[in-house]
Each structure stands twice: as structure tokens, then as C-alpha cells.
XYZ file of C-alpha atoms in Angstrom:
761
model
C 29.658 105.480 87.696
C 28.784 102.194 89.336
C 26.671 102.083 92.509
C 28.922 102.341 95.524
C 28.652 99.757 98.243
C 27.682 101.265 101.593
C 30.563 101.945 103.889
C 30.054 99.726 106.904
C 32.622 101.225 109.189
C 31.831 104.735 110.393
C 34.766 106.747 111.582
C 34.959 109.848 113.700
C 37.864 112.199 114.118
C 38.626 114.518 116.977
C 39.620 117.851 115.530
C 41.844 119.261 118.235
C 41.988 122.670 116.606
C 38.198 122.980 116.886
C 37.797 120.763 119.945
C 34.831 119.118 118.232
C 33.831 115.558 117.468
C 32.566 115.487 113.874
C 31.296 112.322 112.179
C 32.686 111.544 108.773
C 30.176 111.980 105.968
C 29.133 108.619 104.537
C 29.153 108.204 100.776
C 25.691 107.912 99.253
C 25.046 106.028 96.041
C 26.501 107.894 93.039
C 27.300 110.900 95.243
C 31.053 110.803 94.747
C 34.018 112.277 92.935
C 36.375 109.729 91.445
C 40.074 109.339 90.663
C 41.627 106.316 88.956
C 45.031 104.747 89.584
C 46.647 102.493 86.972
C 49.603 100.519 88.387
C 52.683 99.804 86.283
C 53.986 96.257 86.522
C 57.439 96.066 88.076
C 57.243 99.536 89.636
C 56.117 100.810 93.007
C 52.879 102.756 92.590
C 51.910 105.591 94.936
C 48.952 107.944 94.843
C 49.135 111.597 95.912
C 45.755 112.974 97.004
C 45.044 116.634 97.771
C 41.592 117.749 98.821
C 40.998 120.755 96.574
C 37.265 121.259 97.021
C 36.988 125.047 97.267
C 33.223 125.091 97.861
C 32.634 122.444 100.517
C 33.736 123.635 103.952
C 33.092 120.292 105.663
C 36.146 119.580 107.867
C 36.530 115.987 106.686
C 35.053 113.626 104.166
C 34.799 109.930 103.434
C 36.937 107.908 101.048
C 36.414 104.517 99.425
C 39.306 102.703 97.710
C 38.415 99.728 95.469
C 41.018 97.444 93.869
C 40.324 95.303 90.772
C 42.421 92.712 89.004
C 43.129 92.940 85.268
C 39.900 91.054 84.462
C 37.742 93.446 86.476
C 37.218 91.232 89.521
C 36.945 93.186 92.759
C 39.847 92.279 95.064
C 39.297 94.531 98.081
C 37.613 97.668 99.381
C 38.995 99.996 102.037
C 37.071 102.887 103.590
C 38.740 105.842 105.268
C 38.435 109.598 105.726
C 40.471 112.605 104.649
C 40.583 116.066 106.181
C 39.549 118.948 103.942
C 42.547 120.711 102.415
C 45.016 117.999 103.396
C 47.448 115.890 101.372
C 48.169 112.189 101.681
C 50.689 109.998 99.831
C 49.898 106.282 99.933
C 51.471 103.292 98.213
C 49.227 100.493 97.000
C 50.882 98.134 99.485
C 49.894 100.528 102.294
C 46.349 100.837 100.994
C 45.853 97.108 100.463
C 48.265 95.278 102.808
C 46.467 91.955 102.339
C 46.926 91.966 98.541
C 49.809 91.145 96.247
C 50.108 94.525 94.508
C 51.146 92.798 91.262
C 47.588 91.421 91.111
C 46.061 94.929 91.074
C 45.140 96.265 87.641
C 42.975 99.266 88.584
C 42.175 101.262 91.721
C 39.078 103.442 91.915
C 39.110 106.178 94.566
C 35.689 107.597 95.445
C 35.322 110.614 97.696
C 32.504 112.765 99.012
C 34.560 115.903 98.206
C 36.657 116.933 95.224
C 40.205 115.540 95.253
C 43.006 116.075 92.788
C 45.251 113.047 92.449
C 48.637 112.239 90.962
C 50.371 108.888 90.500
C 54.069 108.278 91.200
C 55.832 105.281 89.644
C 59.251 104.420 91.063
C 61.966 101.770 91.145
C 65.267 101.747 93.041
C 68.226 99.645 91.930
C 71.335 100.443 93.964
C 72.206 104.091 93.388
C 69.855 104.295 90.411
C 66.393 105.705 91.099
C 63.593 105.889 88.554
C 60.565 108.059 89.232
C 57.743 109.475 87.150
C 54.705 111.483 88.237
C 51.497 112.072 86.296
C 48.008 113.450 86.906
C 45.523 110.680 87.709
C 42.453 110.380 85.446
C 39.112 111.587 86.813
C 36.691 110.271 84.190
C 36.564 108.085 81.131
C 36.847 109.026 77.469
C 35.789 107.295 74.273
C 39.164 108.100 72.672
C 42.501 107.935 74.510
C 46.082 108.187 73.285
C 49.412 106.525 73.881
C 51.290 109.687 72.938
C 54.887 108.590 72.737
C 56.913 105.501 71.892
C 59.761 104.805 69.467
C 61.730 101.837 68.162
C 64.603 102.713 70.526
C 63.513 99.966 72.930
C 67.078 99.016 73.806
C 67.330 102.319 75.678
C 63.705 102.841 76.742
C 60.791 100.859 78.116
C 57.692 102.495 76.648
C 54.729 101.420 78.767
C 51.010 101.700 78.165
C 48.553 101.536 81.077
C 44.892 101.383 80.087
C 41.647 100.500 81.870
C 37.912 100.357 81.303
C 36.227 102.085 84.249
C 32.620 100.907 84.089
C 30.441 98.022 82.983
C 29.113 99.696 79.830
C 29.172 97.343 76.856
C 31.760 98.402 74.283
C 34.353 97.171 71.814
C 37.866 98.531 72.299
C 40.202 98.878 69.322
C 43.622 100.453 68.912
C 44.920 102.198 65.791
C 48.695 102.493 65.431
C 49.801 105.794 63.908
C 50.833 106.805 61.364
C 50.729 103.313 59.791
C 46.992 102.826 60.417
C 47.394 99.257 61.724
C 44.222 98.340 63.646
C 44.178 95.933 66.608
C 41.198 94.737 68.646
C 41.857 94.652 72.398
C 39.635 91.653 73.070
C 42.011 88.926 74.221
C 42.869 87.829 70.690
C 46.373 87.536 69.229
C 47.410 90.496 67.085
C 49.407 90.286 63.841
C 52.633 90.650 65.837
C 51.920 87.522 67.910
C 50.996 89.434 71.092
C 47.962 88.286 73.089
C 46.034 91.511 73.625
C 44.285 92.342 76.916
C 40.582 91.612 76.963
C 39.101 95.070 77.474
C 35.611 93.880 76.630
C 35.271 93.015 80.341
C 33.952 95.597 82.855
C 36.718 97.258 84.925
C 39.371 95.375 82.952
C 42.886 96.802 82.633
C 46.378 96.195 81.281
C 49.951 97.430 81.662
C 51.724 96.771 78.353
C 55.333 97.159 77.255
C 55.059 98.421 73.674
C 58.021 96.279 72.620
C 55.970 93.207 73.575
C 52.898 94.609 71.812
C 54.868 94.660 68.541
C 56.447 91.237 69.018
C 59.854 92.502 70.156
C 60.573 95.245 67.595
C 58.590 98.476 67.277
C 58.171 99.276 63.545
C 59.552 102.602 62.330
C 56.079 103.652 61.152
C 54.628 103.114 64.640
C 55.173 106.167 66.858
C 51.932 106.624 68.817
C 48.567 104.936 69.209
C 44.933 105.979 69.509
C 42.405 103.718 71.267
C 38.632 103.843 70.741
C 35.763 102.499 72.854
C 32.562 101.998 70.854
C 29.215 100.310 71.165
C 28.428 98.615 67.858
C 24.788 97.766 67.144
C 23.206 96.130 64.117
C 19.846 97.713 63.324
C 17.374 97.653 60.463
C 18.990 100.876 59.278
C 22.477 99.330 59.296
C 25.426 99.383 61.698
C 25.287 102.062 64.393
C 28.542 102.952 66.180
C 28.247 104.976 69.406
C 31.301 106.287 71.333
C 31.445 105.156 74.981
C 33.279 107.269 77.586
C 34.868 104.519 79.656
C 38.639 104.457 78.981
C 41.490 105.935 81.020
C 45.162 105.806 80.095
C 48.677 106.694 81.311
C 51.925 106.426 79.304
C 55.061 105.921 81.450
C 58.463 105.694 79.748
C 61.502 104.491 81.686
C 65.159 104.017 80.750
C 66.167 100.371 80.543
C 69.324 101.073 82.594
C 67.193 102.048 85.596
C 68.280 105.691 85.661
C 65.271 107.914 84.987
C 61.849 108.143 83.431
C 58.736 110.183 82.753
C 55.038 109.832 82.025
C 52.261 111.475 80.032
C 48.619 111.372 81.055
C 45.553 112.688 79.298
C 46.562 115.505 76.944
C 43.975 117.813 75.405
C 44.174 118.815 71.744
C 44.253 122.585 71.300
C 45.292 125.200 68.733
C 47.579 127.005 71.167
C 50.059 125.342 73.530
C 52.768 126.679 75.838
C 56.237 125.311 76.489
C 56.575 126.976 79.905
C 60.228 126.287 80.644
C 63.173 125.964 78.250
C 66.783 125.753 79.254
C 69.883 124.404 77.545
C 72.977 125.023 79.647
C 76.368 123.543 78.801
C 74.812 120.094 78.413
C 73.763 120.200 82.064
C 70.141 120.571 81.015
C 68.232 119.684 77.889
C 64.662 120.228 76.714
C 62.764 117.945 74.346
C 59.447 118.359 72.564
C 56.773 115.897 71.417
C 54.020 117.078 69.036
C 51.144 114.858 67.867
C 48.707 115.529 65.045
C 45.380 113.764 65.761
C 43.890 115.082 62.496
C 43.508 113.309 59.151
C 45.058 116.278 57.365
C 48.319 118.203 57.286
C 48.531 120.776 60.085
C 50.900 123.724 59.875
C 52.237 125.230 63.089
C 54.618 127.913 64.286
C 56.698 128.171 67.458
C 57.300 131.655 68.841
C 60.227 131.879 71.253
C 60.625 134.439 74.051
C 63.417 135.177 76.484
C 62.803 135.413 80.232
C 61.898 139.110 79.857
C 59.286 138.450 77.183
C 61.338 139.631 74.199
C 60.172 137.931 71.012
C 63.259 136.152 69.668
C 64.284 135.841 66.026
C 65.328 132.390 64.791
C 66.885 133.948 61.660
C 68.561 137.320 62.383
C 69.757 137.587 58.760
C 66.289 138.764 57.657
C 64.751 142.125 58.651
C 61.547 140.658 60.122
C 61.266 138.500 63.253
C 61.116 134.915 62.028
C 59.373 132.167 63.978
C 59.960 128.456 63.531
C 57.504 127.072 60.976
C 56.705 123.406 60.657
C 53.997 121.035 59.627
C 52.671 117.723 60.857
C 51.561 115.171 58.309
C 48.208 113.428 58.935
C 48.397 111.482 62.237
C 52.135 112.178 62.485
C 54.165 112.546 65.677
C 57.460 114.407 65.750
C 59.902 114.330 68.643
C 63.298 115.915 69.151
C 65.443 118.222 71.207
C 64.258 121.817 71.287
C 67.265 122.744 69.129
C 65.666 120.715 66.321
C 62.778 123.193 66.394
C 64.889 126.280 65.715
C 65.526 127.324 69.318
C 67.333 130.689 69.388
C 69.825 131.568 72.102
C 68.328 132.735 75.411
C 64.922 131.147 74.744
C 63.123 130.733 78.083
C 59.599 129.752 77.013
C 57.620 129.377 73.808
C 54.164 129.479 72.288
C 52.960 126.909 69.738
C 50.039 127.868 67.481
C 48.589 125.420 64.955
C 45.971 125.567 62.212
C 44.121 122.630 63.802
C 44.101 121.301 67.375
C 47.254 119.342 68.204
C 48.682 117.943 71.432
C 52.064 117.157 72.885
C 54.452 117.005 75.795
C 57.709 118.421 77.076
C 60.699 116.354 78.146
C 63.158 117.983 80.496
C 66.354 116.522 81.895
C 69.986 116.781 82.827
C 72.934 114.632 81.758
C 76.176 116.632 81.912
C 79.402 115.422 80.360
C 81.031 112.725 82.428
C 78.827 113.296 85.472
C 76.220 111.005 86.957
C 73.201 113.262 86.719
C 70.703 111.043 84.922
C 67.444 112.813 85.656
C 64.414 113.493 83.491
C 60.754 114.471 83.739
C 57.887 114.578 81.276
C 54.898 116.925 81.469
C 52.081 117.708 79.056
C 52.331 121.004 77.212
C 50.309 123.647 79.022
C 47.114 125.021 77.573
C 46.704 128.788 77.813
C 44.108 130.181 80.164
C 41.543 132.709 79.058
C 44.294 135.312 78.872
C 42.259 137.432 81.237
C 40.631 137.216 84.629
C 37.481 135.946 86.289
C 35.413 139.055 87.010
C 32.127 137.774 88.412
C 29.831 134.786 88.830
C 26.056 134.897 89.047
C 24.583 134.233 92.518
C 27.822 133.221 94.257
C 30.809 135.054 95.662
C 33.511 135.145 92.997
C 36.006 132.421 93.967
C 39.735 133.064 94.076
C 41.789 131.410 91.360
C 44.237 129.033 93.016
C 46.817 126.688 91.561
C 47.993 123.758 93.653
C 51.517 122.297 93.587
C 51.021 119.004 95.448
C 54.623 118.207 96.445
C 56.866 121.110 97.438
C 59.259 119.612 99.995
C 62.775 121.032 100.156
C 65.667 119.985 102.392
C 69.458 119.881 102.185
C 71.240 116.556 101.761
C 73.498 115.248 104.523
C 75.990 112.414 104.804
C 73.178 110.063 105.788
C 69.995 111.603 104.382
C 68.921 112.328 100.826
C 68.144 115.934 99.976
C 65.087 117.022 98.000
C 64.342 120.165 96.015
C 61.342 121.710 94.266
C 61.554 124.160 91.372
C 58.662 126.232 90.033
C 58.316 127.662 86.510
C 55.783 130.484 86.064
C 55.024 132.237 82.780
C 53.089 135.507 82.797
C 51.821 135.881 79.230
C 49.771 139.014 79.870
C 50.872 142.553 79.056
C 50.917 143.716 82.656
C 52.914 142.834 85.755
C 51.166 140.394 88.042
C 51.560 139.945 91.771
C 50.782 136.428 92.912
C 50.709 134.998 96.428
C 52.481 131.820 97.497
C 50.626 130.063 100.312
C 53.046 127.633 101.948
C 51.120 124.739 103.475
C 51.897 121.760 105.639
C 50.854 118.274 104.544
C 47.695 118.685 106.631
C 46.766 121.863 104.746
C 47.666 124.384 107.462
C 48.925 127.679 105.998
C 52.425 128.218 107.404
C 53.154 131.551 105.702
C 52.287 133.662 102.663
C 54.576 135.544 100.313
C 53.790 138.105 97.612
C 55.795 137.707 94.421
C 55.639 139.859 91.285
C 56.047 138.362 87.813
C 56.835 140.966 85.173
C 54.631 141.184 82.092
C 55.485 138.717 79.341
C 58.187 137.069 81.418
C 59.059 133.688 82.859
C 60.431 132.941 86.289
C 62.129 129.673 87.278
C 63.044 129.485 90.947
C 63.445 126.885 93.689
C 61.340 126.807 96.835
C 64.555 127.143 98.840
C 65.378 130.442 97.110
C 61.791 131.687 97.389
C 61.844 131.144 101.143
C 65.187 132.946 101.426
C 63.809 135.948 99.524
C 60.848 136.107 101.892
C 62.902 135.560 105.048
C 61.016 132.312 105.647
C 63.901 129.832 105.877
C 62.656 128.597 109.258
C 59.578 126.897 107.715
C 61.496 125.070 104.976
C 61.271 121.686 106.686
C 57.519 122.030 107.283
C 56.367 122.947 103.760
C 54.529 120.067 102.097
C 52.651 121.789 99.270
C 52.010 125.241 97.843
C 48.925 127.068 96.657
C 49.649 129.843 94.166
C 46.953 132.494 94.492
C 46.454 134.542 91.338
C 44.059 137.056 92.869
C 45.151 140.637 93.444
C 43.547 144.017 94.029
C 44.268 146.673 91.408
C 42.697 150.106 91.852
C 38.940 149.577 92.149
C 38.796 146.020 90.824
C 39.881 142.609 92.013
C 41.462 140.486 89.318
C 41.589 136.694 89.234
C 44.441 136.421 86.740
C 45.312 133.347 84.698
C 48.905 132.104 84.835
C 50.891 129.190 83.397
C 52.691 127.137 86.018
C 54.250 123.760 86.654
C 56.870 122.331 88.998
C 59.817 119.947 89.057
C 60.691 117.938 92.151
C 63.894 115.962 92.611
C 66.369 114.296 94.912
C 70.052 114.661 95.794
C 72.004 111.619 96.857
C 73.112 111.389 100.496
C 76.797 112.104 100.971
C 77.479 113.455 97.465
C 74.569 115.747 96.597
C 74.394 114.202 93.122
C 71.012 114.659 91.455
C 69.583 111.151 91.215
C 65.894 111.531 90.294
C 63.348 114.107 89.150
C 59.603 114.223 88.494
C 57.376 116.755 86.768
C 54.298 118.073 88.557
C 51.254 119.275 86.646
C 49.836 122.063 88.810
C 46.027 122.200 88.909
C 43.659 125.142 88.836
C 41.406 124.805 91.885
C 38.767 127.261 90.647
C 35.252 125.743 90.422
C 35.346 126.518 86.679
C 38.452 125.961 84.560
C 38.445 127.698 81.149
C 40.856 127.523 78.206
C 40.040 129.667 75.167
C 41.326 130.317 71.656
C 39.553 132.800 69.352
C 40.385 133.668 65.734
C 38.787 134.869 62.504
C 38.561 131.718 60.408
C 37.532 133.587 57.267
C 40.784 135.540 57.255
C 42.795 132.460 58.168
C 44.534 131.231 61.267
C 47.563 133.389 60.430
C 45.747 136.326 62.003
C 46.185 134.565 65.341
C 49.934 134.129 64.980
C 50.739 137.654 66.065
C 53.502 138.280 68.543
C 52.030 138.085 72.030
C 53.418 141.584 72.563
C 51.542 142.808 69.494
C 48.064 144.241 69.283
C 46.294 140.866 69.596
C 43.421 142.503 67.743
C 40.877 140.240 66.046
C 39.326 141.889 62.993
C 35.891 140.719 61.867
C 33.396 141.860 59.283
C 29.745 140.965 58.859
C 29.418 137.355 57.655
C 32.976 136.479 58.647
C 33.235 133.241 60.600
C 34.544 133.353 64.159
C 36.402 130.263 65.330
C 36.316 129.584 69.057
C 37.940 126.591 70.705
C 36.931 126.394 74.355
C 37.815 123.726 76.910
C 35.843 124.224 80.097
C 35.219 122.049 83.147
C 32.983 122.483 86.173
C 35.413 120.959 88.653
C 33.399 120.634 91.839
C 30.206 119.060 90.578
C 29.142 116.104 88.488
C 25.562 117.322 88.396
C 26.200 120.707 86.814
C 26.049 121.363 83.085
C 27.900 123.832 80.889
C 25.137 125.006 78.590
C 27.175 127.266 76.301
C 29.205 130.441 76.074
C 29.236 133.885 74.459
C 32.148 135.805 72.948
C 31.334 139.316 74.160
C 32.453 142.838 73.190
C 32.892 145.458 75.952
C 33.539 149.185 75.960
C 36.504 150.754 77.770
C 34.594 150.675 81.075
C 33.723 146.985 80.683
C 30.093 147.614 79.846
C 28.747 144.934 77.518
C 27.992 146.301 74.043
C 27.131 143.140 72.111
C 27.835 139.519 71.236
C 30.324 138.468 68.596
C 29.270 134.816 68.799
C 26.849 132.732 70.871
C 27.444 129.001 71.232
C 24.846 126.719 72.850
C 24.764 123.024 73.713
C 22.485 121.084 71.421
C 23.001 123.652 68.652
C 26.674 124.336 67.900
C 27.851 122.257 70.885
C 27.039 118.536 70.958
C 24.640 117.331 73.630
C 26.269 115.131 76.257
C 24.571 113.120 78.963
C 27.883 111.469 79.910
C 29.871 114.659 80.589
C 27.516 117.633 80.883
C 30.059 119.359 83.149
C 32.724 119.335 80.417
C 33.182 121.012 77.031
C 36.031 120.536 74.546
C 34.902 121.646 71.148
C 35.950 123.620 68.101
C 33.009 125.745 66.975
C 32.459 128.207 64.175
C 29.812 130.889 64.136
C 29.031 133.533 61.478
C 29.236 137.134 62.633
C 25.736 138.463 62.070
C 24.730 142.023 61.323
C 23.128 143.815 64.259
C 24.485 141.680 67.118
C 27.228 144.175 67.945
C 27.940 147.795 66.913
C 30.906 148.619 64.707
C 34.146 149.716 66.339
C 37.046 148.378 68.398
C 36.169 146.824 71.740
C 37.610 144.860 74.613
C 36.941 141.147 74.560
C 35.512 138.648 77.019
C 33.862 135.259 77.335
C 30.772 134.413 79.378
C 30.383 130.713 80.196
C 26.817 129.651 81.004
C 26.091 126.780 83.382
C 23.312 125.201 85.390
C 24.219 123.791 88.819
C 21.562 122.104 90.959
C 18.900 123.753 88.816
C 20.340 127.255 89.268
C 21.622 129.122 86.215
C 25.037 130.710 86.679
C 27.145 132.770 84.288
C 30.924 133.070 84.687
C 32.302 136.316 83.246
C 35.947 136.380 82.106
C 37.448 139.670 80.899
C 40.408 139.574 78.510
C 42.036 143.022 78.608
C 45.034 142.028 76.470
C 42.908 141.345 73.388
C 40.564 143.558 71.407
C 38.134 142.949 68.596
C 37.383 145.302 65.702
C 33.901 144.937 64.224
C 33.289 146.267 60.679
C 30.667 146.015 57.944
C 31.436 143.622 55.121
C 33.867 145.207 52.711
C 34.969 144.384 49.206
C 38.621 144.744 48.321
C 40.445 145.079 45.033
C 44.209 145.162 44.603
C 44.605 146.268 40.998
C 48.337 145.622 40.806
C 49.213 142.537 42.851
C 52.582 142.117 41.160
C 54.621 143.762 43.927
C 52.866 141.707 46.580
C 53.470 138.466 44.708
C 57.192 139.134 44.491
C 57.266 138.044 48.151
C 57.608 134.254 48.342
C 55.617 133.964 51.579
C 52.779 135.943 49.989
C 52.733 133.588 46.987
C 52.592 130.549 49.248
C 49.860 132.083 51.406
C 47.794 132.997 48.342
C 48.367 129.526 46.922
C 47.032 127.997 50.142
C 43.942 130.216 50.086
C 43.161 129.742 46.415
C 43.654 125.965 46.502
C 40.599 125.650 48.741
C 38.281 126.056 45.749
C 38.214 125.464 41.992
C 40.347 127.251 39.438
C 38.882 128.495 36.166
C 41.611 127.470 33.743
C 41.202 127.312 29.982
C 37.451 127.690 30.375
C 37.180 124.646 32.672
C 36.769 124.400 36.433
C 39.610 122.327 37.873
C 41.152 121.900 41.306
C 44.811 122.811 41.682
C 46.811 122.136 44.823
C 48.589 124.958 46.599
C 52.040 123.974 45.295
C 50.865 124.083 41.666
C 49.326 127.517 42.160
C 52.433 128.721 43.996
C 54.645 127.562 41.128
C 52.385 129.264 38.595
C 52.546 132.515 40.549
C 56.330 132.173 40.769
C 56.578 131.657 37.014
C 54.440 134.752 36.536
C 56.682 136.866 38.763
C 59.802 135.483 37.052
C 58.343 136.177 33.591
C 58.515 132.485 32.722
C 55.012 131.543 31.589
C 54.648 128.336 29.621
C 52.557 129.887 26.829
C 55.015 132.782 26.389
C 52.163 135.276 26.364
C 53.091 138.888 26.918
C 51.714 139.436 30.423
C 51.565 142.937 31.815
C 52.325 143.049 35.578
C 49.436 145.487 35.888
C 47.149 142.670 34.771
C 47.382 140.909 38.141
C 44.270 141.663 40.167
C 43.358 140.314 43.596
C 39.763 140.830 44.733
C 37.811 140.098 47.874
C 34.082 140.220 47.271
C 32.117 139.178 50.339
C 33.834 136.070 51.660
C 35.232 135.054 48.263
C 38.769 135.712 47.084
C 39.392 136.124 43.347
C 42.701 136.282 41.546
C 42.806 137.225 37.857
C 45.880 137.332 35.671
C 45.147 139.028 32.369
C 47.231 138.892 29.208
C 46.781 140.935 26.033
C 44.009 138.593 24.900
C 42.028 138.615 28.172
C 42.070 136.368 31.219
C 44.963 133.928 31.499
C 43.541 132.183 34.541
C 41.193 132.982 37.369
C 40.969 131.491 40.836
C 38.112 131.747 43.309
C 38.200 130.536 46.906
C 35.745 130.604 49.779
């Protein structure tokens, strides 16, 4: 972060509720939390700020707003204060009244306390209203994505807002996917005749219409874009390329007819994603899905659908088993479509996406009924699962309550002269027990107006408006005062207090004065206010990712043997400090009384985790770790994760218990299936075995060769069908499948010996 200029003007506020005069804390150099606002040309830009610092009890704190033009020149600075726990909504014209807002390319908001921020883009043209809301970036990355654009530019304006947020030297290049076209963003003219923004300048920025970027027509093989910031140095040892964390990005998309729009911000890649709210109702509502593969290899995925009561739905009732939707993403491919294109069964209310490699995506949600003017839409990133458990304890501090903040929760009826507004909340409880949450209704200043307990059944989804929630609680009289909502996930059960994880987001919209017609809608990404935010995915990589595709109502048991490899993908952020460091984490086994019995895996920064001086407070990494003999006794245990951190020189461990998952620890076992013929009669089994065996060489005709999974699958099919090319008399009893250590062997023997043998690690 750059050195902040001292704030000249000191402000004091009289807090009537405390009857005290308290000076506003002045920002010291580098002692600030930061949010970034990227304006969209041609649209009104507003910033929503909520002070969500759960550790700092100071009643107010200082703010510094700095505006830059697209070339990184500082245009203006404004200092102010903000009360702890409050919410403000400010347009750029209100923040910088002396500036032409079209000249602003980037706004940096520095604060002495932690703020969460969202950006609202809007445009009004007669009765048409366009609005989109997205989470504001908080720090830079070396790789950012423009997740979604198509060649349907007659119907959509696909916009790309990008900025460099410091003065670190770097080269910025964009790669168009899946075509692989590479473009330098250095002020030069690209192959499509578009003069690119010069992002080699400090604090430079751009708001680009993708149609212009491609010279008027977006190619069919251009569907999303990845942008890299790198420092390139020529040394005696050759060219050294170092990633630089200094890019932020937002992707608005607006209809060209001025009706509606949406936006995607930073989306994390993960192996498990949730679609928290699905509805398709007589064309009044529709749900769309965007999935992106950031990997250079094919990634298979499944979508498991559930109804509102948590019943696992079958996309193909004609078969005896419950079938999930299965798909695959080609290298660097993006797929987009209505949820029906992804096998949606009737009554689907929410869904779980699990992939073999980390993927990312977004949900589109809207309403356009037949013949009615209801052109509303919102876009939100797919939700990442929480730990699946609860925060049990933290070393040396009182265990904080898990809170989720919905920043805009206004609700009022429309009249002949005034527009109405509504807020809807979608909550998915993916645990196997009922959960009572608490709604804290707050005014814009952060005052708690009322609280309401609300129980979400296990494995269920609730979608309800704030208006209906208040009616249920007998709280209709505060409807006009509610500005935002905190959802408290803490509850007391028997002798323990659980900080449960939930999945939640909100929709907020307007109803036209006089008619009540829905005329705009935005999606709100709720934020977890806990000092530590943890997302976790754990699987046995040796046995394959399929072991993690169990029904969420199933056993969720992870089976591991000695020398198996545990895969853990953890995304974790220390929210309320930029000086703390996440030093690692342990996957821990517990007995039935939650006594620790051993470690399944230990991951440490600088060993399995990369070292990071730029973002020590943040981890997003796929790690693998062999299960070693002696680190944990054999048996079936409860599962947990302990995240280790150092804050202001003090070591702290955050213990999360995951009661809905267990882990079975066993010694390494060999396995022999003497007659594999009956197993191989199942097509899915042949394909799965083909995938496994294609990972290594095949001994065929005395030579080691590599066969792809389709070739092996076809050979196995020919074997089952009795159609072998050499017409040898093959006895079905000659098919043997062996697991010896971590190697799989498949032998097919004819009357003369081995026909072929496959080995895979």
C-alpha cells in the first residue's frame, strides 16, 4: 500500500447516546484497511460501506477517499469519519463534488477500521432502470478474470473494469480464453484495432466494453479473459518472471435496451461450489449458471440437486440409482446456460457442484414473464461452502460470534407516488441438524432495532422476504427503519455453544410507483464478519475425487490408509488485520467427546504452502499430504481443522469442528478382485477404471505404452462383449483387478497367459 498523506482536517463528533466528545482517530502511515471502487463509464457509481470490524470497539474511525484518473494521476482527496457499525451509501458525485465523475478511473478508500464495501452501478432511462451490485475489491491479485462475455453484443453490453492499485513495476497482459489470444495492456493497438489501456502506469485503470476490445464483434472462441501482472527481469541466469499482486477487477454486464443488468467481482476457484437459490416458476423466474475452468486440463464435475427439504433429487428416474448431472469443462472453457441445460429436476431448490479440479462461476437470476414488463436480473458469484462445522475455540481470545452481514435490507410498499422496495434472503443449511439463527435488524446507523430467532431445518433451503420475516416475528412496526441485517449463526446447544456455518445471499429490488411492477433487482453477496473466514474441502486423492461426491445426506466418511494422499483445499482470510499471518493448518481427528486423537495432515507455510510477503493474512491453496504411519490411531473419528496464525507476534489457533463428517483411518491394505468380469459389465465402472488406468503406462504386447482412457474403456467393453480383436478364447475368470500399495493393476489372462496388463499410480 502506498504511504497515506496525513489528514489535515481533524473532526470530532458528539455522540449523543454517550454524551461524550470523542476525537476521530487519525490515519497513520500504512495503518489502514482499503477498499477499491472502479467506476463504469456511462453509469452512476455508488459505494456502500458497512463498518464490520468486530474487534475494534472504537466508536468512530477516520476515512480517506482518494480519486485517480485513468492514467493514475491523483485528482482529489477527501477525509471524513464513520461511526463503528454504521452504513453509508455515497455516490461519486457526492464524494467528489468538484470533479467530473467521468474523469475518475479509480477510487481508493482507506480506513482505520475494517469496512466491507459494495459497488452499485445504475442508469435510469424513463421507466427503465438498470442496476447491478458487486462486492468491492480489498486487495490486489497477480491474476484476475473477466468471467463472462459472449458475442451477443446486440443484446448485452459486457463491460470490463480493471485497475492497478499500486506503483509496483509490472507488465500487464490479457489472455483471451479459450482461443489463447494474448494482448498486452500497455497502450498499444491490439490485433483487433483497439487501443489498449496503458496499465504499466501506477494507479492506472480502464472501463472497457468488450465489443470495442474485439473491434466490434466478439469472436465465438472468446468467452472469458484472464489478466496477469508480472515483473519481468533479465538476469545472467535468463528471464525471471515474478507475479505482482496489484490488479483489481469487476465485470458488469448490462442489457443494451436499458432494462436490467448484473456484475461479477472476484471469484475464487474451488472444488466445491453452491448454487444457493434455484427457482423456475411459469416463466416468471429463471436461473442461469456460468462455470469457468481456469485449468489447462479437462475437468469433470457433477451437480447434485436438492429440494427445499434437502431431498436429493434424481435427474433420471428411469434408473434405480439417484443420478446426478455429470459434465466436463474442456481446458480453459466457459459454459453458460439456463439451469435446465444442466439437468435440473422438478422442485430443485438449491444445488452442490463438485469438480475434480478447482473451478469458478456465477449465478444469474431474473424474471421476465410472458407479456409482462418485469425485466429484472441479478448476478452473484457461486457460494463457497464453509467448513461444514462450527468455530469451537480460539487461543488467547474470547471466541467471536459468527455473523453474516446483509448490507441493504430496506423494505417498503409502493404507493401512487413512491417506489416500493423489497429484500429477499436465501439461506441454505447444508448440515445434518436443524439450526437456529438470529436476525439482528439494524438501522443505517447500526442500532439494533429488534432480534428474531429463526430455525432452518437440516439440509434445507429457505427463501423469504424481509417483509414476511417481520410479519412472522410480529415486528411490522420497524419495517420502515430497517437498513441492514446481521445474521447471527451462534446458538447454545446443551453444554456447548456452536458458531455454525451457513450459506446466505440476498436479492434487493424495486417496484414501480403506481403499478407495483418490478423494475430493477440487484444481488447482494453477504459477508462473514468473523475475524477468520475459512472455506475447506477435504478428500482422499489416492482413491479419487469420486469419494467426495457422496450425497450430502450420506455418511460423508473419508477413508484413508497409510501412505494414501490427503487432498485439502483451504481458503482462509484473517479479515481484521493486515499484519497477521496464517502460518498453516492441521486436519485433525477427534474422538466422540471431541478430544484430539491425532493429525491426518499438517500443512505449513514455506513447506507445503507457498511463502507470501504480499498477503500473509490470506491462503488459497490446493495441498496434498501423505498420510503417515503413527500420526493417528486406526479407527473412525470425527473431523476438524485447526488454522494456525500469528497476530501482532502472538500465536493463535482457530479450532473448527466438523460433526457432519468422519474419517476412517486404516493400515495400508492390498486388494485382489479375482473375477472382475461382473464389475466390468457396468459401463460406469469401465469408464472409471479406464480413467484410473490411463494415468500410467500399459504393458501391451511386451511393451510399455500409454493408452488414453477412451481406448482402455473400449478395450474393456470389447472384453465384456466377447469381441476381442485377436479372437483369443478369454475366460471371464481371467480378469483380475489388484491394488497393491498405492498401485492399481488390471490383468486379463487368456489361455496362453497375459493378454494385457495395466498399472496406475
